[in-house]
Amino acid sequence: MSDKQQLSVIEHIKVKSHGLRGTLKESLTDEITGAVREDDHALIKFHGMYEQDDRDLREERAAKKLDKLYSFMLRLRIPGGLITPEQWIATHHIAGQYSTGVIKITTRQTVQLHGILKGNIKPTLQSFSKAALDSIAACGDVNRNVACASHPHQSRIHAQIHAYADKISTLLLPKTRAFYEIWLDDEQIEAYSEVDPLYQDSYLPRKFKIGIAIPPNNEVDVLTNDLGLIAIIENEELKGFNIAIGGGLSATHGNANTYPRLATVIGFTDT
Amino acid sequence: MLEEARVKQLKELLKAFTKEELVWLNGYTAGVMCGETAFTNDNLQKVVSKPLVQKITIAYGTETGNSKKLATEFAAKAKKNGMVVKLNALDQYRLTDLTKEEYFLVLISTHGDGEAPAAAKKFYDYVHETTTKISNLKYSVLALGDTSYPLYCQTGEDVDKQLETLGATRIAPLQKCDVDYEEDANKWFTQVLHALNTTAHVAQVGQIAEVAAVVKKTTGKKTYIGEVITNINLNASGSNKQTHHIEIVAEDLDYLPGDSIGIVPQNPTAVVEEIIALTGVDANKFIEFKKESRPIIDLLTNKINIHYLLENTIKKYAAIIQQDIPIVRMDLLDLIKIYPVKDAAQFEEVLAILNPIPPRLYTISSSPAAHSGEVHITVVKDVFKVNEKQKFGLCSNYLSYFSQGASMSFFVQPNKRFKLPESFKDIIMIGPGTGIAPFRSFVAERDATGATGRNWLFFGEEYFTTDFLYQTEWQNYYNTGVLTKISLAFSGDHKDDLQVHHKMLQQAQELFEWIKAGAYLYVCGEKEKMSVNVENTLLQIIAEQGKLSEIDAHKFLESLEEEGRYEKDVY
């Protein structure tokens, strides 16, 4: 990356963010607005959230001299979409207390809550933390929730393969402690000393998606992922994975260089 | 600060001055402090009336927030240059104000296929539809856009052209900016500043002449007949409150920040009609009430209090109808329903014992400097229950139904104590609920006059999302540096019923530092609980931070009060 001139605004924000901390702590103490500071918009995604506002209310609120009604969408990190009954019940209560009360289950096997006010983000994440759930890297330019054939109890193999989803998710987490410091009040690390050999300070240019399929089923739509792993099973033994790369559904409107494409299988790796 | 003898001397001297003269004197001493020595009678007038700053309005219409960001930056920059800046989002801009503007800067983006952003649609349509000439307006437009769209910066172009068509004068050419707008935008603003500085001279001369021409105003309680131009409920849907922001224009208005207006509410027509029907009295018959002869319906509507009668009045009523009535306060309508009068003649006797409608006082929430020719009030609709029946406070209910264009009569009730200090002094304002009213006036006045003192506001209400009164105005004042600090307590958002005095305690150290540095404290709003809690908290902070005994803390606060540095407007 020698030519920094060409980089977008977001890239500069990431690099300057001290490990995704930015001014999020300060944003939380800005009482006068329900929004976070401008540069933090990009950073809060890495913590699993998007800032939104109710467009239908904009005009009415402006006439009342009220700012836009800002709130946050929170997405959890649930590798392979597996959560325990206790975690589901906790999610249910947390959704009722701090969000619109609606739990949305996404195509990437995770859960989204909407309408969380800025002041309620910390209590929400702290409650989730008690249930051993987090939203680290659920949005943002990093590896997203790892999708995986969804029923680990279907067979011994399923459980074994699901463990890969969990392992990959953990392995590809950003190394920064920012999430714990900002939302869970963990002590701040002096001079932000974490080193992240994988993501470094600029993270990825865009989001990155990984999916694992166990034939003959393909519920994760494996070839639409940046990285698709297709389990190869012989005599009820996991032999390894066929690896497919370069899949994706996104296209930027009006930019012909971006288009949806299926992943290409490039080879096999054993376990 | 002064010796006692000198204070006495000064007080004696000041007694002889009228209010206007004191205001003048205030400016005079400020001038003396600035180091200007040789005053002669000839230049005194100029010293007082010469505006040190020039007023501009910056309005933005934003789609993604870029024009807002720029507008805020430019506003702050202009203020640093000693200008008085009104910063407005176009969707909050009162279109009829356009004819009153002098220097008007528009920052506007273009949406998708050459359309105005939703937030600027009303403004865009207005300038294209109006036929009112705005030949006094001097303007410049900054257009934000994206060259990858064919109709690049179309909205800005349209507005720039249309303002010219309406007779306005362009002070700097239209500047179009692409997605990397920073450099071009700054270039434009530098150009604008230059244009403003070169025209400023002329404007100031004009304003001096205008000020000198103002005739000396008369004192005394004058009744104004104003016209309501805005009446909006500030609370968002879902709120438990209904707080009305009412703007009234009137001629020759004379008030200062901190003053109140008095309004005599009308009784509801339906109630008056029911009383007339029940008593059988002739609505159009002229009778005399407090030395004024008027038709009964007029008296019952505009003059006589029929609401929550005094115990003493109930006693007199019982004597007239010669019945035993429990002496509890109630409305006239309920009274005549339960204990009817014999006939119309007896009711006329009753009318004679009733009291006139007392005026209700509302602290003014506008500033003479920022909202010239207007007076604003902030009125919460008083809702309460009597015997499970929902009732409304008479005047707040009456005011909530005023529509645009309706006329309203009122008088100005000065409040001599609740006044802004000299412009360089710091102020701390504590005003939860409608207690915010005088502080909107204070901060708007200080913004419009370029006062340099720091301003710290404590505000509280029920919910942040629905009840933050004047939120966008405070944000503008905060972002442009006029409002130094704002501390908020939204009780409904917290399990432990957070109130303003809790917020004061949380910032005890800084609060005490401000006080030690000479800050003036103002409290406005509810009396019974709020002002008591605030005062006790102040005493606690003074004792703890100043390491004083309870008695000394009291003495400290008393001395602030004596210096006029602790003022309350509570009700």
Short mmCIF file of N, CA, C and O in Angstrom, two decimals, chain A residues 53-69, chain B residues 62 89-93 95 116-123 125 232-237 472:
data_model
loop_
_atom_site.label_atom_id
_atom_site.label_comp_id
_atom_site.label_asym_id
_atom_site.label_seq_id
_atom_site.Cartn_x
_atom_site.Cartn_y
_atom_site.Cartn_z
N ASP A 53 -31.24 5.42 11.32
CA ASP A 53 -32.24 6.35 11.87
C ASP A 53 -33.57 6.13 11.16
O ASP A 53 -33.60 5.65 10.03
N ASP A 54 -34.63 6.46 11.85
CA ASP A 54 -35.96 6.21 11.32
C ASP A 54 -36.30 7.29 10.29
O ASP A 54 -36.62 8.42 10.63
N ARG A 55 -36.21 6.91 9.00
CA ARG A 55 -36.42 7.88 7.93
C ARG A 55 -37.83 8.45 7.91
O ARG A 55 -38.04 9.61 7.59
N ASP A 56 -38.78 7.62 8.28
CA ASP A 56 -40.18 8.08 8.25
C ASP A 56 -40.42 9.21 9.24
O ASP A 56 -41.38 9.97 9.12
N LEU A 57 -39.58 9.28 10.27
CA LEU A 57 -39.80 10.30 11.31
C LEU A 57 -38.97 11.55 11.11
O LEU A 57 -39.10 12.51 11.84
N ARG A 58 -38.10 11.53 10.10
CA ARG A 58 -37.16 12.65 9.94
C ARG A 58 -37.87 14.00 9.87
O ARG A 58 -37.53 14.93 10.58
N GLU A 59 -38.86 14.08 8.99
CA GLU A 59 -39.51 15.36 8.75
C GLU A 59 -40.24 15.85 10.00
O GLU A 59 -40.10 16.99 10.42
N GLU A 60 -40.99 14.93 10.60
CA GLU A 60 -41.76 15.29 11.80
C GLU A 60 -40.83 15.76 12.92
O GLU A 60 -41.07 16.77 13.57
N ARG A 61 -39.74 15.02 13.11
CA ARG A 61 -38.83 15.37 14.20
C ARG A 61 -38.11 16.69 13.92
O ARG A 61 -37.88 17.48 14.84
N ALA A 62 -37.75 16.91 12.66
CA ALA A 62 -37.08 18.17 12.33
C ALA A 62 -37.98 19.35 12.66
O ALA A 62 -37.54 20.35 13.21
N ALA A 63 -39.27 19.23 12.37
CA ALA A 63 -40.21 20.31 12.67
C ALA A 63 -40.33 20.53 14.17
O ALA A 63 -40.60 21.63 14.63
N LYS A 64 -40.11 19.49 14.94
CA LYS A 64 -40.19 19.60 16.39
C LYS A 64 -38.85 19.96 17.01
O LYS A 64 -38.67 19.85 18.22
N LYS A 65 -37.89 20.33 16.19
CA LYS A 65 -36.56 20.70 16.65
C LYS A 65 -35.87 19.53 17.36
O LYS A 65 -35.06 19.72 18.27
N LEU A 66 -36.24 18.33 16.94
CA LEU A 66 -35.60 17.14 17.50
C LEU A 66 -34.66 16.56 16.44
O LEU A 66 -34.95 16.60 15.25
N ASP A 67 -33.55 16.00 16.91
CA ASP A 67 -32.60 15.36 16.01
C ASP A 67 -33.24 14.07 15.47
O ASP A 67 -34.26 13.61 15.98
N LYS A 68 -32.62 13.50 14.44
CA LYS A 68 -33.10 12.23 13.90
C LYS A 68 -33.17 11.19 15.02
O LYS A 68 -32.40 11.27 15.98
N LEU A 69 -34.05 10.22 14.86
CA LEU A 69 -34.16 9.17 15.88
C LEU A 69 -33.14 8.08 15.55
O LEU A 69 -33.42 7.15 14.79
N THR B 62 -29.04 18.75 3.47
CA THR B 62 -28.09 17.66 3.42
C THR B 62 -28.75 16.34 3.09
O THR B 62 -29.89 16.12 3.44
N ALA B 89 -30.77 24.07 9.61
CA ALA B 89 -31.03 23.06 8.59
C ALA B 89 -32.18 23.60 7.76
O ALA B 89 -33.10 24.22 8.30
N LEU B 90 -32.14 23.38 6.45
CA LEU B 90 -33.20 23.94 5.61
C LEU B 90 -34.57 23.38 5.95
O LEU B 90 -35.58 24.05 5.79
N ASP B 91 -34.63 22.15 6.44
CA ASP B 91 -35.95 21.62 6.79
C ASP B 91 -36.48 22.24 8.07
O ASP B 91 -37.63 22.06 8.43
N GLN B 92 -35.62 22.97 8.78
CA GLN B 92 -36.10 23.65 9.97
C GLN B 92 -36.14 25.16 9.77
O GLN B 92 -36.42 25.91 10.69
N TYR B 93 -35.80 25.57 8.59
CA TYR B 93 -35.73 26.99 8.31
C TYR B 93 -37.12 27.54 8.04
O TYR B 93 -37.88 26.97 7.24
N LEU B 95 -39.46 29.57 6.20
CA LEU B 95 -39.32 30.13 4.86
C LEU B 95 -39.69 31.61 4.81
O LEU B 95 -39.09 32.38 4.04
N ALA B 116 -33.53 17.86 -5.33
CA ALA B 116 -33.14 18.43 -4.04
C ALA B 116 -33.22 17.33 -2.99
O ALA B 116 -34.08 16.46 -3.06
N PRO B 117 -32.31 17.34 -2.01
CA PRO B 117 -32.41 16.34 -0.93
C PRO B 117 -33.73 16.55 -0.17
O PRO B 117 -34.24 17.67 -0.11
N ALA B 118 -34.26 15.46 0.36
CA ALA B 118 -35.56 15.54 1.05
C ALA B 118 -35.58 16.66 2.07
O ALA B 118 -36.57 17.39 2.19
N ALA B 119 -34.45 16.84 2.76
CA ALA B 119 -34.40 17.84 3.83
C ALA B 119 -34.43 19.27 3.28
O ALA B 119 -34.61 20.22 4.03
N ALA B 120 -34.25 19.44 1.97
CA ALA B 120 -34.25 20.80 1.42
C ALA B 120 -35.40 21.01 0.44
O ALA B 120 -35.52 22.06 -0.18
N LYS B 121 -36.26 20.01 0.35
CA LYS B 121 -37.33 20.04 -0.65
C LYS B 121 -38.25 21.25 -0.47
O LYS B 121 -38.57 21.96 -1.42
N LYS B 122 -38.64 21.50 0.78
CA LYS B 122 -39.57 22.60 1.05
C LYS B 122 -38.97 23.93 0.63
O LYS B 122 -39.62 24.76 0.02
N PHE B 123 -37.71 24.12 1.01
CA PHE B 123 -37.02 25.36 0.67
C PHE B 123 -36.92 25.50 -0.84
O PHE B 123 -37.19 26.56 -1.41
N ASP B 125 -38.72 24.15 -3.21
CA ASP B 125 -40.03 24.45 -3.81
C ASP B 125 -40.45 25.89 -3.53
O ASP B 125 -40.98 26.58 -4.40
N ILE B 232 -46.03 24.74 17.68
CA ILE B 232 -45.73 23.32 17.48
C ILE B 232 -45.56 22.61 18.81
O ILE B 232 -45.14 23.19 19.80
N ASN B 233 -45.94 21.34 18.80
CA ASN B 233 -45.70 20.50 19.96
C ASN B 233 -44.28 19.94 19.83
O ASN B 233 -43.97 19.23 18.89
N LEU B 234 -43.43 20.28 20.79
CA LEU B 234 -42.02 19.89 20.68
C LEU B 234 -41.79 18.42 20.99
O LEU B 234 -40.77 17.86 20.62
N ASN B 235 -42.72 17.79 21.67
CA ASN B 235 -42.52 16.39 22.04
C ASN B 235 -42.89 15.47 20.88
O ASN B 235 -43.88 15.70 20.19
N ALA B 236 -42.09 14.44 20.69
CA ALA B 236 -42.37 13.48 19.61
C ALA B 236 -43.50 12.56 20.04
O ALA B 236 -43.81 12.44 21.23
N SER B 237 -44.11 11.91 19.05
CA SER B 237 -45.20 10.99 19.38
C SER B 237 -44.64 9.89 20.27
O SER B 237 -43.52 9.45 20.11
N THR B 472 -32.14 20.22 18.47
CA THR B 472 -31.28 20.59 17.34
C THR B 472 -30.70 21.99 17.52
O THR B 472 -29.59 22.27 17.08
#
